[in-house]
Coordinates of C-alpha atoms in Angstrom, one line a residue:
Chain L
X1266 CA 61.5 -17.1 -77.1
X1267 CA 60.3 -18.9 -80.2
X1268 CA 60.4 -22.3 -78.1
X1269 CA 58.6 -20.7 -75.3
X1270 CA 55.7 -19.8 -77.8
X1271 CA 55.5 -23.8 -79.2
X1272 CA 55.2 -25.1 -75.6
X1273 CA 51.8 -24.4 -75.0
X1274 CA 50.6 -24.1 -71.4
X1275 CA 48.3 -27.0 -70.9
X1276 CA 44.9 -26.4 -69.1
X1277 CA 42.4 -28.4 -68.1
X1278 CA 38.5 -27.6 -69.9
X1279 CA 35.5 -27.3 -67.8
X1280 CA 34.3 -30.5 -69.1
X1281 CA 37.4 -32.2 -68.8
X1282 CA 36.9 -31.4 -64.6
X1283 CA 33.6 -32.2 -64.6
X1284 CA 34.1 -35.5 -66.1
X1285 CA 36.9 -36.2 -63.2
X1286 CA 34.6 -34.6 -60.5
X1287 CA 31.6 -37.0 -62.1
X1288 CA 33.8 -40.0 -62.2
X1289 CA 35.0 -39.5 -58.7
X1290 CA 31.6 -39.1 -57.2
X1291 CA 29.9 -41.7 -59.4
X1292 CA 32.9 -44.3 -59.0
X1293 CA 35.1 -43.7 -55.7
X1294 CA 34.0 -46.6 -53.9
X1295 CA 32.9 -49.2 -57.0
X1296 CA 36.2 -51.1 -55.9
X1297 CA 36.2 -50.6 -52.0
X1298 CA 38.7 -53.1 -50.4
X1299 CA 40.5 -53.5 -47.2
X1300 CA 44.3 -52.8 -49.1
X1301 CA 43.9 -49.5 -50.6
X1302 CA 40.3 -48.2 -50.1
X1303 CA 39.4 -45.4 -52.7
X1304 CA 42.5 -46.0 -54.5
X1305 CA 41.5 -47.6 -57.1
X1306 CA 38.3 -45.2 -57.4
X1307 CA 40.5 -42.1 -57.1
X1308 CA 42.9 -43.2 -60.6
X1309 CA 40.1 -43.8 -62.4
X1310 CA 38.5 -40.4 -61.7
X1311 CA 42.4 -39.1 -62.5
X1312 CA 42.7 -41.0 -65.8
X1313 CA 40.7 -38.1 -67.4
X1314 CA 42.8 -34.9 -66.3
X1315 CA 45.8 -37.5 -66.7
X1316 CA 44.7 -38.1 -71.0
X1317 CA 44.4 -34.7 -71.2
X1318 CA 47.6 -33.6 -70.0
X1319 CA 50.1 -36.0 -71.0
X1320 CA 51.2 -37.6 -74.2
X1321 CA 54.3 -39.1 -73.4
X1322 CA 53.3 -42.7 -72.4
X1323 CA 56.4 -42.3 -70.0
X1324 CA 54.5 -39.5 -68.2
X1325 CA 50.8 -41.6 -68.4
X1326 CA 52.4 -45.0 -66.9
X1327 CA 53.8 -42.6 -63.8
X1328 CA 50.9 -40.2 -63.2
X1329 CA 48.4 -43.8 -63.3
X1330 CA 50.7 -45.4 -60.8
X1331 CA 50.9 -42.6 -58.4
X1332 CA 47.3 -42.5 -58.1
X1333 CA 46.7 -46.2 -57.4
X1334 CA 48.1 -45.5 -54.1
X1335 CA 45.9 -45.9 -50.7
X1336 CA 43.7 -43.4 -50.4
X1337 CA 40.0 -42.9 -47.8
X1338 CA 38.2 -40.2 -47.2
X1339 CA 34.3 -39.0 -46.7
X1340 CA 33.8 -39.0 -50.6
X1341 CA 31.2 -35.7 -50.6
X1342 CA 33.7 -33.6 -49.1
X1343 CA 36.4 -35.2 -50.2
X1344 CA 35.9 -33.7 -53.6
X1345 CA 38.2 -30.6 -52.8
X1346 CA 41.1 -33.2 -52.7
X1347 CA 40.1 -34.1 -56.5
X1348 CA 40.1 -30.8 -57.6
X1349 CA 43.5 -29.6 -55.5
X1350 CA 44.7 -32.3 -57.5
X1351 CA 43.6 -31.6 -60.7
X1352 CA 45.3 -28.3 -60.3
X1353 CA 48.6 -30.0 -59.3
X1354 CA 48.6 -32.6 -62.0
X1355 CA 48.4 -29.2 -64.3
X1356 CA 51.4 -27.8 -62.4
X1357 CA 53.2 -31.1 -63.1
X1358 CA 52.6 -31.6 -66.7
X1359 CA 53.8 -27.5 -67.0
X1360 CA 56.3 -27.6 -65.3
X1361 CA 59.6 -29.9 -65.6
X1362 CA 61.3 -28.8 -62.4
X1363 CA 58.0 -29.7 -59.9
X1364 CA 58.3 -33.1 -57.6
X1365 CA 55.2 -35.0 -58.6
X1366 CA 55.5 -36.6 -55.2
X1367 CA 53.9 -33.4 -54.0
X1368 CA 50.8 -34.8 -55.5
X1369 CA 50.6 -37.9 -53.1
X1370 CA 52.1 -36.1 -50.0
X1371 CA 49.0 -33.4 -50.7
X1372 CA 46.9 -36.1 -51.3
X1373 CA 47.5 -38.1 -47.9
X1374 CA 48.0 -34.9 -45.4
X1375 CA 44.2 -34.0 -46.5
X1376 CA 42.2 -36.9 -46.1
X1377 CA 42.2 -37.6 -42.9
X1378 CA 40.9 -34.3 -42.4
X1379 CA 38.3 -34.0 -44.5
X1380 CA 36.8 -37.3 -43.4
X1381 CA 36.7 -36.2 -40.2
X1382 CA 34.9 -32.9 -41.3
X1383 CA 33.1 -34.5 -44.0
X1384 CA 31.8 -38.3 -41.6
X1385 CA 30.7 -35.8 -39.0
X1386 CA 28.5 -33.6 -40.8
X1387 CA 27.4 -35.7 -43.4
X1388 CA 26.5 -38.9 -41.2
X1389 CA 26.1 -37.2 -37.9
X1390 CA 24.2 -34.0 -38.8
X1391 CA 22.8 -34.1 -42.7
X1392 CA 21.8 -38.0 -42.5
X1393 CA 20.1 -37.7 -39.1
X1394 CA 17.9 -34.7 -39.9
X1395 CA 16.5 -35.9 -43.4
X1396 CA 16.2 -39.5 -42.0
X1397 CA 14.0 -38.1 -38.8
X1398 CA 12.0 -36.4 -41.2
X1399 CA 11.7 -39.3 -44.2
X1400 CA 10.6 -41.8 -41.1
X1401 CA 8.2 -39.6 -39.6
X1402 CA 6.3 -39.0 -42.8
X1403 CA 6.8 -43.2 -44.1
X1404 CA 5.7 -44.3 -40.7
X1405 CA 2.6 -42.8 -41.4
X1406 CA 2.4 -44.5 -44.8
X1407 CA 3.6 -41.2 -46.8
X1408 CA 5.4 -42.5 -49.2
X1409 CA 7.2 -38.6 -49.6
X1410 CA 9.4 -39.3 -46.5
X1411 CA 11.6 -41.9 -48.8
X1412 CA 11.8 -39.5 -51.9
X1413 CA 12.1 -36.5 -50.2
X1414 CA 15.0 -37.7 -48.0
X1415 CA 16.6 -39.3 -51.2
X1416 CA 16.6 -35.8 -53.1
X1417 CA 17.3 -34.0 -50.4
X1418 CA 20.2 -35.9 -49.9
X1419 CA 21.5 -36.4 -53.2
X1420 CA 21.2 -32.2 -53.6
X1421 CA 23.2 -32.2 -50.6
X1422 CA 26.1 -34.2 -52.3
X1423 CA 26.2 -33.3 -55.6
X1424 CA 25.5 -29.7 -54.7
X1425 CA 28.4 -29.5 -52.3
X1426 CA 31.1 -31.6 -53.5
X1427 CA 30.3 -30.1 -57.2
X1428 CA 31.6 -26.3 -55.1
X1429 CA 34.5 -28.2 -52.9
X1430 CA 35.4 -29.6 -56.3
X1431 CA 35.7 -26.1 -58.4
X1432 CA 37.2 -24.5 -55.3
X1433 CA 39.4 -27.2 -54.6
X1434 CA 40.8 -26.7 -58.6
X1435 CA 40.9 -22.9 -58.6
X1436 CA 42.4 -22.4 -55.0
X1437 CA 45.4 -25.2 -55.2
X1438 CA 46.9 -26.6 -52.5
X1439 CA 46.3 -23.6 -50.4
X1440 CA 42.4 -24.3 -50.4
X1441 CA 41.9 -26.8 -47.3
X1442 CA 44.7 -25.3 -45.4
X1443 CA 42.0 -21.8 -45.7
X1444 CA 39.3 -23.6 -44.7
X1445 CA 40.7 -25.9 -41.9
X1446 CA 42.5 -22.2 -40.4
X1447 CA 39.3 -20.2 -40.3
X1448 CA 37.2 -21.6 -37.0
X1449 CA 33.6 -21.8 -39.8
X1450 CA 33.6 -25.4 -40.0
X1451 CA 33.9 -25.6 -35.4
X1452 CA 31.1 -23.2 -35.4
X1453 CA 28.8 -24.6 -37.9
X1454 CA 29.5 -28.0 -36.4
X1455 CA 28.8 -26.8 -33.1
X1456 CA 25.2 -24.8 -34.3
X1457 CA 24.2 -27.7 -35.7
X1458 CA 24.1 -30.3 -32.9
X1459 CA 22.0 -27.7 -30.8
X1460 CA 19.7 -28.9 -33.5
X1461 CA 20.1 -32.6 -33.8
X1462 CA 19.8 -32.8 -30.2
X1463 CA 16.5 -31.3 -30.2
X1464 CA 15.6 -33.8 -32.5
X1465 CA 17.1 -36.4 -31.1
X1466 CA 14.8 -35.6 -27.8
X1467 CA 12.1 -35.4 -30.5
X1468 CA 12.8 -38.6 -31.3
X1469 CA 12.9 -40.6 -28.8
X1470 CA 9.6 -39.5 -27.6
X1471 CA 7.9 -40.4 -31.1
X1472 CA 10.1 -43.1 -32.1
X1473 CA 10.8 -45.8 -28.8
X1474 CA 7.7 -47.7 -27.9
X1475 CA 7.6 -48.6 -24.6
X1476 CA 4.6 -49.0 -22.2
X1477 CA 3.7 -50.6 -19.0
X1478 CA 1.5 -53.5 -18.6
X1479 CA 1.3 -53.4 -14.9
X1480 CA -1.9 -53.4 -13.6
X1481 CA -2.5 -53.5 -9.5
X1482 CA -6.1 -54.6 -7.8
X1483 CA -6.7 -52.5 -4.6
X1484 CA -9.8 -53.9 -3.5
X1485 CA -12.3 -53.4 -6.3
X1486 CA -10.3 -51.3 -7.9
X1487 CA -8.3 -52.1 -11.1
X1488 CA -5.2 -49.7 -11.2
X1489 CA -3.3 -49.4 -14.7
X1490 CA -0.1 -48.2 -14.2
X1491 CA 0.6 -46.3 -18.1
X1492 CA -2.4 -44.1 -17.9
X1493 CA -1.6 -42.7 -14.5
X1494 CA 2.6 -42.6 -16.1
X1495 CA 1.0 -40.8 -19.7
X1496 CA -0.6 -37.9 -16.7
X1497 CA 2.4 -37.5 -15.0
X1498 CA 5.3 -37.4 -17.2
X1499 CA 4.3 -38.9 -20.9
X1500 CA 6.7 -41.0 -22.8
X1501 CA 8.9 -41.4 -19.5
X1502 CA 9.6 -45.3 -20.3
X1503 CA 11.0 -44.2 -24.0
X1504 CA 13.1 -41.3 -22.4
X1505 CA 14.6 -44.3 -19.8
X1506 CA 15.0 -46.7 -22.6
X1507 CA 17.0 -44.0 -24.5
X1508 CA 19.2 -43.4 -21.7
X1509 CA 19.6 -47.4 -20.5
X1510 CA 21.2 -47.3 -24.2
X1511 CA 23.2 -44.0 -23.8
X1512 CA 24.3 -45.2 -19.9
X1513 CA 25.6 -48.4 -21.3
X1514 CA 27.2 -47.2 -24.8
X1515 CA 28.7 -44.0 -23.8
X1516 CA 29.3 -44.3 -19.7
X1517 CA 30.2 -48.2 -19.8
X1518 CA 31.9 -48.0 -23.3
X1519 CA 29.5 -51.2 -24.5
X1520 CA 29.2 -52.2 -28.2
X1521 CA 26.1 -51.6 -29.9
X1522 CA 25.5 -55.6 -30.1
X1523 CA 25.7 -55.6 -26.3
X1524 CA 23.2 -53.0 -25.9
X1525 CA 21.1 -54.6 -28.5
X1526 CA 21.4 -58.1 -26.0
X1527 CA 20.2 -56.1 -22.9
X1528 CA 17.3 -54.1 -25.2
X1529 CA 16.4 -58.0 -25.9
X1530 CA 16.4 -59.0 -22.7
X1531 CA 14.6 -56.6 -21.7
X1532 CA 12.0 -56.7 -24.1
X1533 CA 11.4 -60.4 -23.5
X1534 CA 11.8 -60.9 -19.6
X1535 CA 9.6 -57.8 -19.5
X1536 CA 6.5 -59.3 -21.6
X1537 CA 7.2 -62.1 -19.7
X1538 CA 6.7 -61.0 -16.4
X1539 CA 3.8 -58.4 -17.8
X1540 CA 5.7 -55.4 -17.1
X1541 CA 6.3 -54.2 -20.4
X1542 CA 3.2 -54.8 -22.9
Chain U
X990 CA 4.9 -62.2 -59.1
X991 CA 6.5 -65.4 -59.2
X992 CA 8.8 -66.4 -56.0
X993 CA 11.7 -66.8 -58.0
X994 CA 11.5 -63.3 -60.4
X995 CA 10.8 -61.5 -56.5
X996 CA 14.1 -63.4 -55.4
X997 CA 15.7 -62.5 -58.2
X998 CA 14.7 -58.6 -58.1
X999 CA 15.3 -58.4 -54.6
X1000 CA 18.9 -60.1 -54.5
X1001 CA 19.6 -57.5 -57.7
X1002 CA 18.6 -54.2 -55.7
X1003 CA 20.5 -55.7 -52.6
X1004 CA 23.6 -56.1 -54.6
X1005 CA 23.1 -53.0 -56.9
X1006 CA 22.4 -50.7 -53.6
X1007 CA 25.5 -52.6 -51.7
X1008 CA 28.9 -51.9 -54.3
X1009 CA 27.1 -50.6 -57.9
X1010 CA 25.2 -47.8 -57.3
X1011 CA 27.1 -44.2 -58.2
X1012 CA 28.5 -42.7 -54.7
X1013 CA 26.8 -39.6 -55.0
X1014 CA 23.1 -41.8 -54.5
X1015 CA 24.4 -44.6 -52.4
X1016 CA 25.0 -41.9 -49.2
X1017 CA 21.5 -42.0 -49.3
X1018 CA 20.5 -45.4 -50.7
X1019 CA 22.7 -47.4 -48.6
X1020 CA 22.4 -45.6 -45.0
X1021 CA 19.0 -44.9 -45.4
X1022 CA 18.3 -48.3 -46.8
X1023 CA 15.9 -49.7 -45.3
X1024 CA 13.5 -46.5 -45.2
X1025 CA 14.1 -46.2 -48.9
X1026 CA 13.7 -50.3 -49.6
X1027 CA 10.2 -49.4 -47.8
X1028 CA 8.9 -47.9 -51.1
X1029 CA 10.8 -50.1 -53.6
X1030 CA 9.7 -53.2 -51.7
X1031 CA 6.4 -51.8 -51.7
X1032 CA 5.6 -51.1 -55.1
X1033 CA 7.4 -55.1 -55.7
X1034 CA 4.9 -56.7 -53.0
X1035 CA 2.3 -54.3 -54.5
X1036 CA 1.7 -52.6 -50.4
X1037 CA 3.4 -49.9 -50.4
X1038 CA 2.0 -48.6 -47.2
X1039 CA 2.6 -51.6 -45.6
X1040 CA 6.2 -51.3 -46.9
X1041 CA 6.9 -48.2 -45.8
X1042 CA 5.6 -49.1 -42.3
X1043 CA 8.1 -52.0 -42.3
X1044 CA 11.4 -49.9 -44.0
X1045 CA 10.3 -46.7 -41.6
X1046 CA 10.3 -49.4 -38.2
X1047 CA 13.8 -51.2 -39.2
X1048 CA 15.6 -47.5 -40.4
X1049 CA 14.8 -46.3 -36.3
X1050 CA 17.2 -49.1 -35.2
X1051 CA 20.0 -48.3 -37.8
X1052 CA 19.2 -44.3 -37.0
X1053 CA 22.4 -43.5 -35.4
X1054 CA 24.7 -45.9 -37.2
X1055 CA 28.2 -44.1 -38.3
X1056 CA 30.5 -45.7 -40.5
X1057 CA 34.1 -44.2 -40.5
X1058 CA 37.0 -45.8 -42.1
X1059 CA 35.6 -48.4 -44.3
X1060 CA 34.5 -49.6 -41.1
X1061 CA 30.5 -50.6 -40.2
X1062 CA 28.5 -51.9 -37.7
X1063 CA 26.0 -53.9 -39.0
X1064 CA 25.2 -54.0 -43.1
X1065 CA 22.6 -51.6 -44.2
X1066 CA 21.8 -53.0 -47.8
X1067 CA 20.8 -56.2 -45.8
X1068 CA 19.2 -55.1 -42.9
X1069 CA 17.6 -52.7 -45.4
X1070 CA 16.5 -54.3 -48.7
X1071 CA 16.8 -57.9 -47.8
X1072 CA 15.1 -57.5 -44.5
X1073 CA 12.3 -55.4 -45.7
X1074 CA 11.2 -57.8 -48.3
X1075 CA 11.8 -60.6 -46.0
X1076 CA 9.5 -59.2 -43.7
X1077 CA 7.1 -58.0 -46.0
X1078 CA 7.2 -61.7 -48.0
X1079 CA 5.9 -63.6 -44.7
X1080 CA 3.7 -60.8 -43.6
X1081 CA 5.0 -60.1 -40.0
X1082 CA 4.1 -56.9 -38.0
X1083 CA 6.0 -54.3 -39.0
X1084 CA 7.3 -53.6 -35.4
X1085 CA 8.1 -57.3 -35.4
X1086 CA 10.1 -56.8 -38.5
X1087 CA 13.3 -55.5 -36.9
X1088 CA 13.7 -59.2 -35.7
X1089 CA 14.6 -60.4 -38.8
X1090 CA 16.1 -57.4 -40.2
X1091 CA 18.7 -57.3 -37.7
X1092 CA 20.5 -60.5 -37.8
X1093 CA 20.7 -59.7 -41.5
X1094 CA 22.2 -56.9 -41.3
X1095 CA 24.8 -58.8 -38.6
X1096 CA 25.4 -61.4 -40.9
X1097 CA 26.1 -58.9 -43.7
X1098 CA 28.8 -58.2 -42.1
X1099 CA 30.4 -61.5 -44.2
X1100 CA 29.0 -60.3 -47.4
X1101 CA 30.5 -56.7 -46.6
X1102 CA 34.3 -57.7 -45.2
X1103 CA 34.6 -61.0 -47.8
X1104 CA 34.1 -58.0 -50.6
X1105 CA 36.6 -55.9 -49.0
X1106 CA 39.2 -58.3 -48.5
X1107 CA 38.7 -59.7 -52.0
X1108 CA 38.2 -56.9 -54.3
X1109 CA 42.3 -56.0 -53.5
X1110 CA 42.9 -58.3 -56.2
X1111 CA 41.8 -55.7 -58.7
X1112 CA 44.1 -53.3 -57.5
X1113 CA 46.7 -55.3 -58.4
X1114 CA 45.7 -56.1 -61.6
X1115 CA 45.2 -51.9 -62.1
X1116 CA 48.7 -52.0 -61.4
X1117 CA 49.8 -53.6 -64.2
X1118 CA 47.7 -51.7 -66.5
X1119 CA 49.2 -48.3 -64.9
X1120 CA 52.7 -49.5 -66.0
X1121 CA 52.1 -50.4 -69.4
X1122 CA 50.2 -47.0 -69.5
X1123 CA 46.7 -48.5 -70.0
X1124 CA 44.1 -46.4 -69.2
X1125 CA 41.4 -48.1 -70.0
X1126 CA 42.4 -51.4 -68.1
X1127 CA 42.7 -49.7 -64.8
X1128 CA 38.9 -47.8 -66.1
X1129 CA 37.5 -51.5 -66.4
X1130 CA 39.0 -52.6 -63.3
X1131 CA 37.0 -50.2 -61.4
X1132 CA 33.3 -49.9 -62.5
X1133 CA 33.5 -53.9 -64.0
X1134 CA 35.7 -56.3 -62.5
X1135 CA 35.5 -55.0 -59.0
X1136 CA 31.3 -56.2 -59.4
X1137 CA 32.7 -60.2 -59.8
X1138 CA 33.1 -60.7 -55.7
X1139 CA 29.6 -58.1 -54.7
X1140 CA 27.9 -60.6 -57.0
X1141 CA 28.8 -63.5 -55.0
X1142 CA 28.6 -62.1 -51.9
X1143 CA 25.7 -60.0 -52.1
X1144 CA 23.6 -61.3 -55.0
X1145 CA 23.5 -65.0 -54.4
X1146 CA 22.7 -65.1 -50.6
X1147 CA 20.3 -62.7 -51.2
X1148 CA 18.3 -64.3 -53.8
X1149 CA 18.6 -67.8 -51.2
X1150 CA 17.5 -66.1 -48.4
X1151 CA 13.8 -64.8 -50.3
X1152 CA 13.4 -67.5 -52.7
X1153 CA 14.6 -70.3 -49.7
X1154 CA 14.2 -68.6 -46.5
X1155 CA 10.6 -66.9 -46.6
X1156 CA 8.9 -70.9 -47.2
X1157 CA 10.5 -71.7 -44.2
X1158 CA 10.1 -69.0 -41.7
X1159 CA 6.3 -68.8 -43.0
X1160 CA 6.3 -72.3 -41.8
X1161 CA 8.5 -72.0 -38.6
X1162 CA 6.7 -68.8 -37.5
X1163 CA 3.3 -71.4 -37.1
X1164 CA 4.5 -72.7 -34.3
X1165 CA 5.5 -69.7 -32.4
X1166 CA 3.7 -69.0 -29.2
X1167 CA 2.1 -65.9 -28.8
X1168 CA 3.8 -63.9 -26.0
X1169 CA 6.8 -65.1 -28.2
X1170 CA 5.2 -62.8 -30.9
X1171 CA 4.2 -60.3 -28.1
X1172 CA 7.6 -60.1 -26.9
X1173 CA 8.9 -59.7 -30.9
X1174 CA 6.9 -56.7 -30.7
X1175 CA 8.1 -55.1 -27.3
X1176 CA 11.5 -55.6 -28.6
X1177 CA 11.4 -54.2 -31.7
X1178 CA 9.7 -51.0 -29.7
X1179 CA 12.9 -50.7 -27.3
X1180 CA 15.3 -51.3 -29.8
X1181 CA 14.9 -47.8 -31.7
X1182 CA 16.7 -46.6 -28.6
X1183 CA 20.3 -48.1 -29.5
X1184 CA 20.1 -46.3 -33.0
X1185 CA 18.9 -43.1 -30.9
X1186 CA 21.5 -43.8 -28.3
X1187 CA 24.6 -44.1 -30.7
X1188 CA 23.4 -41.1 -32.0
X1189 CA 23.4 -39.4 -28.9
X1190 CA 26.9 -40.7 -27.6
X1191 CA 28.2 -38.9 -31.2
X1192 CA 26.7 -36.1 -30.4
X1193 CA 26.7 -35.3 -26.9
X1194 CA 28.0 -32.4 -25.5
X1195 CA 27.1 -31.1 -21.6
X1196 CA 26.2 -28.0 -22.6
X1197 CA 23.9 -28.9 -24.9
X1198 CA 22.4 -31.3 -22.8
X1199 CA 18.9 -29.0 -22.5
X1200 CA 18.3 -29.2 -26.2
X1201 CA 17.7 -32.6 -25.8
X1202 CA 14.8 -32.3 -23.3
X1203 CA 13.3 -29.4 -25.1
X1204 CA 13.1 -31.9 -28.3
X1205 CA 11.3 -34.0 -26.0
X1206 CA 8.8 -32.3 -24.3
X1207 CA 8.5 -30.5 -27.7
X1208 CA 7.6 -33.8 -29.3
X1209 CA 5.6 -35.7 -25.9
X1210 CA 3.7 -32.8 -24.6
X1211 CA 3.1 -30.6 -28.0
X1212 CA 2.8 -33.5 -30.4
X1213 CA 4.7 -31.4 -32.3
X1214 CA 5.9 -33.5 -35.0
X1215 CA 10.1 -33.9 -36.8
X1216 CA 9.5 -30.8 -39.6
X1217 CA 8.4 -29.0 -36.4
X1218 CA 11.1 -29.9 -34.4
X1219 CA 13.8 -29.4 -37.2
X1220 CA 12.8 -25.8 -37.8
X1221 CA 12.9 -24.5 -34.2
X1222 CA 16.3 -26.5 -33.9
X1223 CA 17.2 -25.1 -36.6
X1224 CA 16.6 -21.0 -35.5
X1225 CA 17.8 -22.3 -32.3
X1226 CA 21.7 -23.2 -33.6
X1227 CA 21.5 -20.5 -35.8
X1228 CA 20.8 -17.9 -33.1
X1229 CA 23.2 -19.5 -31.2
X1230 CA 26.0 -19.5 -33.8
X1231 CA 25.2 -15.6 -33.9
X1232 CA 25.6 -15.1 -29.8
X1233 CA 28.7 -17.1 -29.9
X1234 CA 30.2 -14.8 -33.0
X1235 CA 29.6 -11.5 -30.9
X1236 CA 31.3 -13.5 -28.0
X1237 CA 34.7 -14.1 -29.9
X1238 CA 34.9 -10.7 -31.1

C-alpha cells in the first residue's frame, strides 16, 4: 500500500505536450533523408515527453532509440500519431509489465494511413483552393493573394494538427482506429472534389492562355479566326489544352515532363506556323 | 542593391524555404513558392507588382503538383524563389518567366535528392547519442547539423545562379529572335494546363465530371472570378454531402 502511494503516477503537463506537438510541427522534416524520413524529426519531438517521464538513463537511451526508427507521414495530420504516442510513452513509463514495442508497431500501422488522408486533403483539396484564390488576386498585382493564402494555410495547419494532436493524447491508441471506421473522412473527401472540380473548370478558363492567330483572306475580306471562336464557345482552345494534358497524363499514363515536351512543342511549332499567337 | 547582397539574400530565402523553415509554414511556403517568392522578390527588386505577376504566372504550372512519399516532381523552392528573382533580375515577361523557372525547378531535383541521400548521415550519428542517452545530441542533430548538406546544395548554386547567371542570360537573351520570344510567351500560356491537368487526373471522378464544366462556363461566360467559384463549389459539395447522408440512411 505504502509503496503504491511513493510511486507516483506520472503524467504528462499541458505544456510538456505542447512543447512535443510544437517541436513536431516546427521540426519533423529539418532532417528529411532518403533512410529514415521523419525519423530523426519524430525523436526529437519525443525527447520532451521522454525527459519528462523517465529518469533512469537505462529507460532514456531505449525510449531515444526506439524513436529514431523510419518513420513518413503527411506531417499536419500526422499529429494524432504524436499524441497516440505521447499517451503510450505514459502507459510505458507507468507501467512495468507493457511491451514498449507497442509504441513502434502503433507507430508504423498508422502512417501510412494518415498520409494518405492527410496528402489528399491537404495537397489535393486545401492547397488547390487557397492557391486558386492567392493567384487570381497576385495576377492582378494584389499583393493579398500571397498573404492571405500563407495565413490561410498556416491556420489550417496549426489549427488542425493542434486538435488531431490533443485528440490523438486523450483518445490513445483507439483514436485513428474511430476515425478511420466512421465513413466522415470518404464523405468529406468526396464533397470536396465537387468543389475543386468546379474550380478546376474555373481555372482553366482564367488561367491557360491560348489563342488563334489564324487569319483567312476571302476575297477582300480579312477573316480572324479567335473572334469568331470567343462568339461561339469562349476559351475553347484553353478547355483543349487542358484536356491534351489530361488525355496524355491520365488516359496514356505520360509523365508530367512528357506532357510539358508536347505543351512545348506545341507552343513553338504553333507560333511558328501562325496558328497559335 | 548590390548584385552580390541580392545573390546572397536570394540563395538565403531559397535555402531557408527549401530544409529550415518550421513545417507548420513550409506547407505553404514551399508549395506555394513561387506565388509567395512573388511578394518577397518584389519588395527585394523594389516591383512588387511586377513580382507578383511573375510568382502568380510560374505557381499556374506547379498548380497541381503532389508530392507523396518524400517523393517530388520538380523542386518548388527553385522553380519558386530562384526562378522568380531570376526572372525578375533580367526583366523578362512575366508569361515568359515559366521558361526559366522550369528548368530550375528540374534541376532542383539534384539539390533536393543530393540532401536526402546525404543528410542519413545524421541519423546515424543520432544514434549514438540515443545510446549513451544524450538528448541533447540527437536535439542538435536535427534542427543544426542536418542544415550542413541544404547549405551546399541549396545555398551555393543558388547564390551562382543570380550573382553568375543573370549577366549572362541578360546578354544571351540579346540575341534571341523575336518569334523565339513570341513563342516563349505561347508556351508559357499552354503550360498552365499540365499543373491543371495533374490536378485533374488526382481528382477525377466520372460522376463528377459536370462540375468541371459548370466551373468553366462559370468562369468563361460569367467572368465570374475564383472567390466566386469557390463559394458556389463550396454550397455545391456541401449540399451534396447532405443528399448523399439521407441516401445511406
Amino acid at each position: 500500500m505504502s509503496e503504491q502511494v511513493g510511486k507516483q503516477k506520472k503524467k504528462l503537463t499541458r505544456k510538456q505536450l505542447i512543447k512535443t506537438w510544437l517541436t513536431w510541427i516546427s521540426f519533423a522534416q529539418m532532417n528529411y533523408n532518403f533512410e529514415r524520413l521523419q525519423g530523426l524529426g519524430y525523436c526529437h519531438a519525443m525527447t520532451h515527453p521522454i525527459k519528462a517521464l523517465y529518469e533512469k538513463s537505462e529507460d532514456i537511451k531505449s525510449a531515444l532509440s526506439r524513436h529514431l526508427i523510419f518513420f513518413n507521414t503527411e506531417s499536419t495530420w500526422g499529429s494524432m500519431i504524436v499524441g497516440i504516442t505521447c499517451a503510450l510513452e505514459e502507459e510505458n513509463a507507468n507501467n512495468p509489465d507493457m511491451d514498449p514495442s507497442i509504441i513502434n508497431n502503433v507507430k508504423t500501422s498508422l502512417m501510412g494511413p494518415m498520409a494518405g488522408i492527410g496528402d489528399s486533403i491537404t495537397q489535393g483539396l486545401v492547397k488547390v483552393v487557397l492557391l486558386a484564390i492567392g493567384i487570381d488576386l497576385a495576377i492582378q498585382g494584389n499583393a493579398l493573394g500571397p498573404i492571405l493564402y500563407v495565413l490561410l494555410f498556416t491556420l489550417y495547419t496549426v489549427g488542425l494538427s493542434y486538435i488531431l494532436f490533443f485528440q490523438g493524447y486523450k483518445m490513445g491508441k483507439s483514436a485513428i482506429i474511430n476515425l478511420l471506421s466512421s465513413n466522415v473522412i470518404d464523405k468529406a473527401t468526396d464533397a470536396l472534389k465537387i468543389m475543386s472540380l468546379m474550380i478546376v473548370g474555373g481555372l482553366s478558363a482564367s488561367m491557360i492562355r491560348a489563342k488563334s492567330a489564324l487569319v483567312f483572306t476571302l476575297g477582300k475580306t480579312v477573316v480572324e479566326i479567335q473572334p469568331i471562336l470567343d462568339n461561339i464557345f469562349p476559351k475553347l482552345l484553353s478547355l483543349g489544352a487542358l484536356f491534351l494534358a489530361f488525355y496524355l497524363l491520365k488516359k496514356k499514363e505520360k509523365s508530367p515532363t512528357y506532357v510539358l515536351g508536347v505543351l512545348f512543342v506545341v507552343g513553338f511549332v504553333g507560333t511558328f506556323l501562325k496558328v497559335l499567337g | 542593391m548590390s548584385l552580390f547582397f541580392t545573390a546572397f539574400l536570394v540563395a538565403l530565402i531559397t535555402w531557408f524555404v527549401a530544409t529550415a523553415m518550421p513545417m507548420f509554414l513550409r506547407w505553404s511556403c514551399y508549395f506555394g513558392g513561387p506565388l509567395v517568392a512573388g511578394l518577397v522578390m518584389g519588395l527585394i527588386f523594389g516591383d512588387v507588382t511586377y513580382g507578383l505577376k511573375v510568382g502568380a504566372t510560374i505557381q499556374m504550372a506547379y498548380f497541381g503538383l503532389i508530392a507523396v512519399g518524400g517523393a517530388l516532381p520538380s523542386d518548388l523552392a527553385l522553380a519558386g524563389y530562384l526562378g522568380t528573382a531570376l526572372a525578375m533580375s533580367v526583366g523578362l515577361e512575366p508569361s515568359a518567366a515559366l521558361t526559366v523557372a522550369v528548368p530550375l525547378g528540374a534541376l532542383g531535383l539534384l539539390c533536393f535528392n543530393a540532401r536526402m541521400t546525404l543528410n542519413a548521415v545524421w541519423v546515424h550519428k543520432a544514434e549514438t547519442y540515443a545510446k549513451e542517452g544524450n538528448i541533447r545530441g540527437v536535439k542538435a542533430m536535427n534542427l543544426f547539423a542536418s542544415q550542413l548538406f541544404p547549405i551546399l546544395t541549396y545555398f551555393i548554386p543558388s547564390f551562382i545562379t543570380i550573382y553568375v547567371g543573370s549577366q549572362g542570360l541578360v546578354k544571351f537573351l540579346a540575341y534571341v529572335p523575336d518569334v523565339f520570344v513570341k513563342a516563349l510567351s505561347v508556351t508559357g500560356g499552354l503550360i498552365p494546363a499540365l499543373g491543371i491537368g495533374m490536378l485533374l487526373s488526382y481528382l477525377w471522378k466520372k460522376e463528377y465530371a459536370p462540375f468541371l464544366f459548370i466551373g468553366f462556363i462559370l468562369s468563361a461566360y460569367l467572368k465570374i472570378n475564383i472567390i466566386g467559384i469557390a463559394v458556389l463549389g463550396a454550397s455545391a459539395a456541401i449540399f451534396f454531402a447532405f443528399q448523399k447522408e439521407k441516401e445511406v440512411v
